[in-house]
Amino acid sequence: MNPVESPAATAVRHPLEPLTGDEIRLAAAIARRERNLGPAARFVFISLGEPARADLIAWEAADDPAPLPRMAAFNLWERSEGVLYEGVADLGAGTLVRWDAVPGALPPFLWEELLGIEEAVKSDARWQAAVAARGVTDPSLCMVDPWPSGHTGPQDDPVHGRIARPLTFVRTSPNDHGYARPVEGLVVTIAIDTMEVLEVEDHGVVPLPPHPGNYEPELMYEPGNIPAFDGPRTDVKPIVITQPEGPSFTLDGHHLTWQKWDLRIGFTPREGLVLHRVSYLDGGRLRPILHRASLSEMYIPYADPRPTHYRKNVFDEGEVGLGILANPLQLGCDCLGEIRYLDAVVNDNDGEPMVMRNAVCIHEEDRGIAWKHTDFRTEKAEVRRSRRLVISFIATVGNYEYGYFWYLSNDGTIEYEVKLSGVISSGALAPGETPDHGNLVAPGLYGPHHQHFFCVRLDMCVDGPGNSVYEVDSVAVPPGEENPYGNAWVTRALPLDSESVAQRTLDPMAGRYWKIVNNGSLNRLGQPVAYKLMPGGNVSPMWQPDGQQGRRGAFCAKHLWVTAHDPEQMYAGGAYVWQNPGPDGLPVYAAADRDLTDTDLTVWYVFGAHHIVRPEDWPVMPVARIGFELKPLGFFDGNPALDLPRPSSHACHHHAHHQEVTR
Ligand code: CO
């Protein structure tokens, strides 16, 4: 057997450089040849087979490291058997080093299926009759969105393989906003692998909402549009961000350095953006904080029991893939200033590379004041500017937009923020009816209540391996001898020393946070160095635990999980969530109840955006933000931003009282 030709060894410098297009093609070729695969073998995701944590650390520490074997990890849907396989190809050796069937696992939507579903549904006579009954004269203008089926019970077991439950919307012209006219009560069930429409449920005609809801300026000023405006604003003057000397960061391949930060950018077709080896240069020493950070899963359950909506519960990452949905960021102005973009290379279902142009955006932002003090006696003011490095990508998942933003600040803070925008998932109501489980946004049109849960997976490495996690509450001291003046309160740290204990919920009234500590590394006060996870906005799920949402989304029942580091445990809802009844993922991982003391561990933070839809969310939603922070806690010996230079602006470094005079 001839070995498949491997790409030049010099093409890759660091073991974490993402796969090149040639490497993706090579991985697919190796699998095809070694397993005699035919055209029914569909590649789901092909991504870098990341080196083990210890191997990578040793490689980085070595003076003249030997190259680590270059691996590609992939999963493959063998459509002819209805079996999902996981494989790893050694790209240098041209061999398969792993090939395992995963019993019962179903793959997400394949890229090639997304538009095929629309075509298949539109050619079904039952569907055609249902839209005709709603007065639709040109069905070619209909949009058929391929919603995953979920798993409401044994009736959704994969007897027909994977099924989807597409929903229909009506446009009146090709650029019209179709979500303004949802076809209520029409739910199609389609077998994805055969594209056979199994069932068309019609729960009765609800009139299409009467008003267009266009947002493009070419259409939105037409009469009848909701909301109505006379014309665009005319008083908006330009804001220009200039960085005449260029940005302060350097990008070498996927190695990014900025001020004292040092990290590597990764990208996978499932997770999208990944940060590796996030470290901070402190006194000449590069101190690691995060070994790997990514969005592990998203889960969006809907609250409406009506027939079109009760099955809506989607894992946008595990059922589709956020990387393959990344926007090319040159389309529209997503960032301001000196931008650097990274392309992402993902695979299509034949195993051929697809280049996503400008998928990742990197830029700097001024963020107001970093710190300030005015000495009122000397009349001297010292102030420094806060700046942050922004690393982001945006995914469009059907109607919704999600922007995923990592921020590294010049005071050692790491922030993660999701920006939610795009279009709500809409429903139609008969004239005069008001929704019980949602809110009207336009006449006859409503948005059901729902929640968007996100789970970020953080392989911690605070000052090296061997970390522990504590939950810290602030507690008022009971009245008595310990609290003679009624003012005393203390902090209490609970060690989260096993996986059964490390399943926690928020307590904002107690100022609860979680600190990730390296007990083997002390600061100058003799305290173990730490980073603390500060929750932002959050909510608990509203579902019943024994329903499909409670089972499938079981990881959302806790806001913080800590597990032992295991590179096979990547996905909070499970590796394969399609028609998976659950529970899977975190509750299963944590059932091993491993010890979490002074070891390599993974912190999972779950946060939910509670979306009670407003009229203002229509026809396209103003950005809603949610996220969390990781802040240094005794990691440094004092304010790490003290050495920021004084701002160069003339007004900023003069005595406060003299400002007017000297200008
Ligand atoms: Co929402």
JSON list of C-alpha atoms in Angstrom, two decimals, residues 101-246:
[
{"chain": "A", "resi": 101, "resn": "ALA", "atom": "CA", "xyz": [-17.45, 2.92, 16.18]},
{"chain": "A", "resi": 102, "resn": "VAL", "atom": "CA", "xyz": [-19.45, 4.94, 18.73]},
{"chain": "A", "resi": 103, "resn": "PRO", "atom": "CA", "xyz": [-22.57, 2.86, 19.41]},
{"chain": "A", "resi": 104, "resn": "GLY", "atom": "CA", "xyz": [-25.80, 4.84, 19.39]},
{"chain": "A", "resi": 105, "resn": "ALA", "atom": "CA", "xyz": [-24.14, 8.13, 18.46]},
{"chain": "A", "resi": 106, "resn": "LEU", "atom": "CA", "xyz": [-25.73, 10.32, 15.79]},
{"chain": "A", "resi": 107, "resn": "PRO", "atom": "CA", "xyz": [-23.85, 13.15, 14.10]},
{"chain": "A", "resi": 108, "resn": "PRO", "atom": "CA", "xyz": [-24.95, 16.78, 13.96]},
{"chain": "A", "resi": 109, "resn": "PHE", "atom": "CA", "xyz": [-26.42, 18.36, 10.84]},
{"chain": "A", "resi": 110, "resn": "LEU", "atom": "CA", "xyz": [-23.89, 17.99, 8.06]},
{"chain": "A", "resi": 111, "resn": "TRP", "atom": "CA", "xyz": [-23.02, 21.12, 6.16]},
{"chain": "A", "resi": 112, "resn": "GLU", "atom": "CA", "xyz": [-24.27, 19.56, 2.92]},
{"chain": "A", "resi": 113, "resn": "GLU", "atom": "CA", "xyz": [-27.68, 18.73, 4.43]},
{"chain": "A", "resi": 114, "resn": "LEU", "atom": "CA", "xyz": [-28.78, 22.18, 5.50]},
{"chain": "A", "resi": 115, "resn": "LEU", "atom": "CA", "xyz": [-30.18, 23.33, 2.16]},
{"chain": "A", "resi": 116, "resn": "GLY", "atom": "CA", "xyz": [-31.17, 19.85, 1.00]},
{"chain": "A", "resi": 117, "resn": "ILE", "atom": "CA", "xyz": [-33.76, 19.67, 3.76]},
{"chain": "A", "resi": 118, "resn": "GLU", "atom": "CA", "xyz": [-35.48, 22.82, 2.47]},
{"chain": "A", "resi": 119, "resn": "GLU", "atom": "CA", "xyz": [-35.58, 21.40, -1.04]},
{"chain": "A", "resi": 120, "resn": "ALA", "atom": "CA", "xyz": [-37.01, 18.05, 0.10]},
{"chain": "A", "resi": 121, "resn": "VAL", "atom": "CA", "xyz": [-39.73, 19.65, 2.24]},
{"chain": "A", "resi": 122, "resn": "LYS", "atom": "CA", "xyz": [-40.78, 22.03, -0.53]},
{"chain": "A", "resi": 123, "resn": "SER", "atom": "CA", "xyz": [-41.31, 19.16, -2.94]},
{"chain": "A", "resi": 124, "resn": "ASP", "atom": "CA", "xyz": [-43.68, 17.33, -0.55]},
{"chain": "A", "resi": 125, "resn": "ALA", "atom": "CA", "xyz": [-47.34, 17.54, -1.62]},
{"chain": "A", "resi": 126, "resn": "ARG", "atom": "CA", "xyz": [-48.63, 17.63, 1.99]},
{"chain": "A", "resi": 127, "resn": "TRP", "atom": "CA", "xyz": [-46.43, 20.61, 2.79]},
{"chain": "A", "resi": 128, "resn": "GLN", "atom": "CA", "xyz": [-47.49, 22.32, -0.45]},
{"chain": "A", "resi": 129, "resn": "ALA", "atom": "CA", "xyz": [-51.16, 21.86, 0.48]},
{"chain": "A", "resi": 130, "resn": "ALA", "atom": "CA", "xyz": [-50.53, 23.24, 3.99]},
{"chain": "A", "resi": 131, "resn": "VAL", "atom": "CA", "xyz": [-48.90, 26.45, 2.74]},
{"chain": "A", "resi": 132, "resn": "ALA", "atom": "CA", "xyz": [-51.54, 26.87, 0.02]},
{"chain": "A", "resi": 133, "resn": "ALA", "atom": "CA", "xyz": [-54.18, 26.69, 2.77]},
{"chain": "A", "resi": 134, "resn": "ARG", "atom": "CA", "xyz": [-52.45, 29.73, 4.29]},
{"chain": "A", "resi": 135, "resn": "GLY", "atom": "CA", "xyz": [-52.80, 31.72, 1.08]},
{"chain": "A", "resi": 136, "resn": "VAL", "atom": "CA", "xyz": [-49.20, 31.27, -0.08]},
{"chain": "A", "resi": 137, "resn": "THR", "atom": "CA", "xyz": [-49.16, 31.65, -3.87]},
{"chain": "A", "resi": 138, "resn": "ASP", "atom": "CA", "xyz": [-45.41, 31.33, -4.45]},
{"chain": "A", "resi": 139, "resn": "PRO", "atom": "CA", "xyz": [-43.97, 28.53, -2.26]},
{"chain": "A", "resi": 140, "resn": "SER", "atom": "CA", "xyz": [-40.51, 29.14, -3.71]},
{"chain": "A", "resi": 141, "resn": "LEU", "atom": "CA", "xyz": [-40.37, 32.22, -1.47]},
{"chain": "A", "resi": 142, "resn": "CYS", "atom": "CA", "xyz": [-40.90, 30.10, 1.67]},
{"chain": "A", "resi": 143, "resn": "MET", "atom": "CA", "xyz": [-38.00, 29.50, 4.04]},
{"chain": "A", "resi": 144, "resn": "VAL", "atom": "CA", "xyz": [-37.80, 26.05, 5.62]},
{"chain": "A", "resi": 145, "resn": "ASP", "atom": "CA", "xyz": [-35.47, 26.18, 8.65]},
{"chain": "A", "resi": 146, "resn": "PRO", "atom": "CA", "xyz": [-34.10, 22.77, 9.59]},
{"chain": "A", "resi": 147, "resn": "TRP", "atom": "CA", "xyz": [-34.64, 22.53, 13.37]},
{"chain": "A", "resi": 148, "resn": "PRO", "atom": "CA", "xyz": [-33.17, 19.46, 15.11]},
{"chain": "A", "resi": 149, "resn": "SER", "atom": "CA", "xyz": [-35.79, 17.04, 16.41]},
{"chain": "A", "resi": 150, "resn": "GLY", "atom": "CA", "xyz": [-34.83, 16.92, 20.07]},
{"chain": "A", "resi": 151, "resn": "HIS", "atom": "CA", "xyz": [-35.98, 13.83, 21.92]},
{"chain": "A", "resi": 152, "resn": "THR", "atom": "CA", "xyz": [-39.41, 14.06, 23.52]},
{"chain": "A", "resi": 153, "resn": "GLY", "atom": "CA", "xyz": [-39.59, 10.33, 24.27]},
{"chain": "A", "resi": 154, "resn": "PRO", "atom": "CA", "xyz": [-39.27, 6.85, 22.71]},
{"chain": "A", "resi": 155, "resn": "GLN", "atom": "CA", "xyz": [-41.24, 8.11, 19.67]},
{"chain": "A", "resi": 156, "resn": "ASP", "atom": "CA", "xyz": [-38.13, 10.12, 18.77]},
{"chain": "A", "resi": 157, "resn": "ASP", "atom": "CA", "xyz": [-35.74, 7.17, 18.91]},
{"chain": "A", "resi": 158, "resn": "PRO", "atom": "CA", "xyz": [-33.77, 6.91, 15.68]},
{"chain": "A", "resi": 159, "resn": "VAL", "atom": "CA", "xyz": [-35.80, 4.16, 13.99]},
{"chain": "A", "resi": 160, "resn": "HIS", "atom": "CA", "xyz": [-35.51, 6.20, 10.77]},
{"chain": "A", "resi": 161, "resn": "GLY", "atom": "CA", "xyz": [-31.98, 7.35, 11.59]},
{"chain": "A", "resi": 162, "resn": "ARG", "atom": "CA", "xyz": [-31.65, 11.04, 12.26]},
{"chain": "A", "resi": 163, "resn": "ILE", "atom": "CA", "xyz": [-34.80, 13.13, 12.05]},
{"chain": "A", "resi": 164, "resn": "ALA", "atom": "CA", "xyz": [-35.26, 16.88, 11.92]},
{"chain": "A", "resi": 165, "resn": "ARG", "atom": "CA", "xyz": [-38.38, 18.98, 12.44]},
{"chain": "A", "resi": 166, "resn": "PRO", "atom": "CA", "xyz": [-38.19, 21.90, 10.01]},
{"chain": "A", "resi": 167, "resn": "LEU", "atom": "CA", "xyz": [-40.36, 24.99, 10.44]},
{"chain": "A", "resi": 168, "resn": "THR", "atom": "CA", "xyz": [-41.70, 27.18, 7.65]},
{"chain": "A", "resi": 169, "resn": "PHE", "atom": "CA", "xyz": [-41.71, 30.95, 7.15]},
{"chain": "A", "resi": 170, "resn": "VAL", "atom": "CA", "xyz": [-43.10, 33.03, 4.29]},
{"chain": "A", "resi": 171, "resn": "ARG", "atom": "CA", "xyz": [-41.35, 35.84, 2.44]},
{"chain": "A", "resi": 172, "resn": "THR", "atom": "CA", "xyz": [-43.22, 38.11, 0.05]},
{"chain": "A", "resi": 173, "resn": "SER", "atom": "CA", "xyz": [-40.08, 38.88, -1.98]},
{"chain": "A", "resi": 174, "resn": "PRO", "atom": "CA", "xyz": [-36.57, 37.39, -1.97]},
{"chain": "A", "resi": 175, "resn": "ASN", "atom": "CA", "xyz": [-35.11, 40.06, 0.39]},
{"chain": "A", "resi": 176, "resn": "ASP", "atom": "CA", "xyz": [-38.14, 40.20, 2.68]},
{"chain": "A", "resi": 177, "resn": "HIS", "atom": "CA", "xyz": [-37.69, 39.30, 6.37]},
{"chain": "A", "resi": 178, "resn": "GLY", "atom": "CA", "xyz": [-39.30, 35.87, 6.41]},
{"chain": "A", "resi": 179, "resn": "TYR", "atom": "CA", "xyz": [-39.37, 35.48, 10.20]},
{"chain": "A", "resi": 180, "resn": "ALA", "atom": "CA", "xyz": [-42.11, 38.15, 10.18]},
{"chain": "A", "resi": 181, "resn": "ARG", "atom": "CA", "xyz": [-44.49, 35.52, 8.81]},
{"chain": "A", "resi": 182, "resn": "PRO", "atom": "CA", "xyz": [-44.06, 32.18, 10.58]},
{"chain": "A", "resi": 183, "resn": "VAL", "atom": "CA", "xyz": [-46.38, 29.40, 9.46]},
{"chain": "A", "resi": 184, "resn": "GLU", "atom": "CA", "xyz": [-47.87, 28.49, 12.83]},
{"chain": "A", "resi": 185, "resn": "GLY", "atom": "CA", "xyz": [-48.99, 24.92, 13.44]},
{"chain": "A", "resi": 186, "resn": "LEU", "atom": "CA", "xyz": [-47.05, 23.36, 10.58]},
{"chain": "A", "resi": 187, "resn": "VAL", "atom": "CA", "xyz": [-44.35, 20.92, 11.70]},
{"chain": "A", "resi": 188, "resn": "VAL", "atom": "CA", "xyz": [-42.59, 18.61, 9.28]},
{"chain": "A", "resi": 189, "resn": "THR", "atom": "CA", "xyz": [-40.64, 15.51, 10.31]},
{"chain": "A", "resi": 190, "resn": "ILE", "atom": "CA", "xyz": [-37.94, 14.50, 7.86]},
{"chain": "A", "resi": 191, "resn": "ALA", "atom": "CA", "xyz": [-35.46, 11.60, 7.88]},
{"chain": "A", "resi": 192, "resn": "ILE", "atom": "CA", "xyz": [-32.23, 13.39, 7.12]},
{"chain": "A", "resi": 193, "resn": "ASP", "atom": "CA", "xyz": [-30.21, 10.56, 5.65]},
{"chain": "A", "resi": 194, "resn": "THR", "atom": "CA", "xyz": [-32.84, 9.65, 3.08]},
{"chain": "A", "resi": 195, "resn": "MET", "atom": "CA", "xyz": [-34.38, 13.14, 2.81]},
{"chain": "A", "resi": 196, "resn": "GLU", "atom": "CA", "xyz": [-37.74, 11.41, 3.12]},
{"chain": "A", "resi": 197, "resn": "VAL", "atom": "CA", "xyz": [-40.53, 13.52, 4.59]},
{"chain": "A", "resi": 198, "resn": "LEU", "atom": "CA", "xyz": [-42.03, 11.20, 7.20]},
{"chain": "A", "resi": 199, "resn": "GLU", "atom": "CA", "xyz": [-44.86, 13.33, 8.50]},
{"chain": "A", "resi": 200, "resn": "VAL", "atom": "CA", "xyz": [-46.50, 16.71, 8.00]},
{"chain": "A", "resi": 201, "resn": "GLU", "atom": "CA", "xyz": [-48.42, 17.84, 11.08]},
{"chain": "A", "resi": 202, "resn": "ASP", "atom": "CA", "xyz": [-50.93, 20.60, 10.48]},
{"chain": "A", "resi": 203, "resn": "HIS", "atom": "CA", "xyz": [-52.49, 21.86, 13.69]},
{"chain": "A", "resi": 204, "resn": "GLY", "atom": "CA", "xyz": [-54.81, 24.30, 11.91]},
{"chain": "A", "resi": 205, "resn": "VAL", "atom": "CA", "xyz": [-54.47, 27.57, 10.08]},
{"chain": "A", "resi": 206, "resn": "VAL", "atom": "CA", "xyz": [-53.39, 30.65, 12.00]},
{"chain": "A", "resi": 207, "resn": "PRO", "atom": "CA", "xyz": [-53.34, 33.71, 9.74]},
{"chain": "A", "resi": 208, "resn": "LEU", "atom": "CA", "xyz": [-49.92, 34.91, 8.65]},
{"chain": "A", "resi": 209, "resn": "PRO", "atom": "CA", "xyz": [-49.02, 38.09, 10.58]},
{"chain": "A", "resi": 210, "resn": "PRO", "atom": "CA", "xyz": [-50.05, 41.09, 8.43]},
{"chain": "A", "resi": 211, "resn": "HIS", "atom": "CA", "xyz": [-47.01, 43.38, 8.69]},
{"chain": "A", "resi": 212, "resn": "PRO", "atom": "CA", "xyz": [-43.56, 43.16, 7.17]},
{"chain": "A", "resi": 213, "resn": "GLY", "atom": "CA", "xyz": [-40.69, 43.61, 9.62]},
{"chain": "A", "resi": 214, "resn": "ASN", "atom": "CA", "xyz": [-37.84, 44.59, 7.36]},
{"chain": "A", "resi": 215, "resn": "TYR", "atom": "CA", "xyz": [-34.59, 46.05, 8.65]},
{"chain": "A", "resi": 216, "resn": "GLU", "atom": "CA", "xyz": [-32.66, 46.73, 5.45]},
{"chain": "A", "resi": 217, "resn": "PRO", "atom": "CA", "xyz": [-32.92, 50.44, 4.62]},
{"chain": "A", "resi": 218, "resn": "GLU", "atom": "CA", "xyz": [-34.02, 49.56, 1.07]},
{"chain": "A", "resi": 219, "resn": "LEU", "atom": "CA", "xyz": [-37.21, 47.99, 2.46]},
{"chain": "A", "resi": 220, "resn": "MET", "atom": "CA", "xyz": [-37.83, 49.23, 6.00]},
{"chain": "A", "resi": 221, "resn": "TYR", "atom": "CA", "xyz": [-39.27, 52.65, 5.13]},
{"chain": "A", "resi": 222, "resn": "GLU", "atom": "CA", "xyz": [-42.07, 51.14, 3.05]},
{"chain": "A", "resi": 223, "resn": "PRO", "atom": "CA", "xyz": [-45.59, 51.67, 4.43]},
{"chain": "A", "resi": 224, "resn": "GLY", "atom": "CA", "xyz": [-46.84, 49.05, 6.88]},
{"chain": "A", "resi": 225, "resn": "ASN", "atom": "CA", "xyz": [-43.41, 48.01, 8.14]},
{"chain": "A", "resi": 226, "resn": "ILE", "atom": "CA", "xyz": [-43.21, 47.48, 11.90]},
{"chain": "A", "resi": 227, "resn": "PRO", "atom": "CA", "xyz": [-41.63, 49.37, 13.56]},
{"chain": "A", "resi": 228, "resn": "ALA", "atom": "CA", "xyz": [-42.19, 52.42, 11.34]},
{"chain": "A", "resi": 229, "resn": "PHE", "atom": "CA", "xyz": [-39.64, 55.20, 10.75]},
{"chain": "A", "resi": 230, "resn": "ASP", "atom": "CA", "xyz": [-39.77, 58.20, 8.41]},
{"chain": "A", "resi": 231, "resn": "GLY", "atom": "CA", "xyz": [-36.16, 57.90, 7.26]},
{"chain": "A", "resi": 232, "resn": "PRO", "atom": "CA", "xyz": [-32.63, 57.34, 8.52]},
{"chain": "A", "resi": 233, "resn": "ARG", "atom": "CA", "xyz": [-31.08, 59.60, 11.19]},
{"chain": "A", "resi": 234, "resn": "THR", "atom": "CA", "xyz": [-29.12, 62.47, 9.72]},
{"chain": "A", "resi": 235, "resn": "ASP", "atom": "CA", "xyz": [-27.19, 63.66, 12.79]},
{"chain": "A", "resi": 236, "resn": "VAL", "atom": "CA", "xyz": [-24.65, 60.83, 13.11]},
{"chain": "A", "resi": 237, "resn": "LYS", "atom": "CA", "xyz": [-21.12, 62.19, 12.66]},
{"chain": "A", "resi": 238, "resn": "PRO", "atom": "CA", "xyz": [-18.19, 59.83, 12.13]},
{"chain": "A", "resi": 239, "resn": "ILE", "atom": "CA", "xyz": [-16.14, 58.30, 14.94]},
{"chain": "A", "resi": 240, "resn": "VAL", "atom": "CA", "xyz": [-12.71, 57.32, 13.66]},
{"chain": "A", "resi": 241, "resn": "ILE", "atom": "CA", "xyz": [-10.32, 55.11, 15.64]},
{"chain": "A", "resi": 242, "resn": "THR", "atom": "CA", "xyz": [-6.74, 55.62, 14.46]},
{"chain": "A", "resi": 243, "resn": "GLN", "atom": "CA", "xyz": [-3.63, 53.76, 15.54]},
{"chain": "A", "resi": 244, "resn": "PRO", "atom": "CA", "xyz": [-1.00, 55.61, 13.51]},
{"chain": "A", "resi": 245, "resn": "GLU", "atom": "CA", "xyz": [1.81, 53.31, 14.65]},
{"chain": "A", "resi": 246, "resn": "GLY", "atom": "CA", "xyz": [-0.28, 50.15, 14.14]}
]
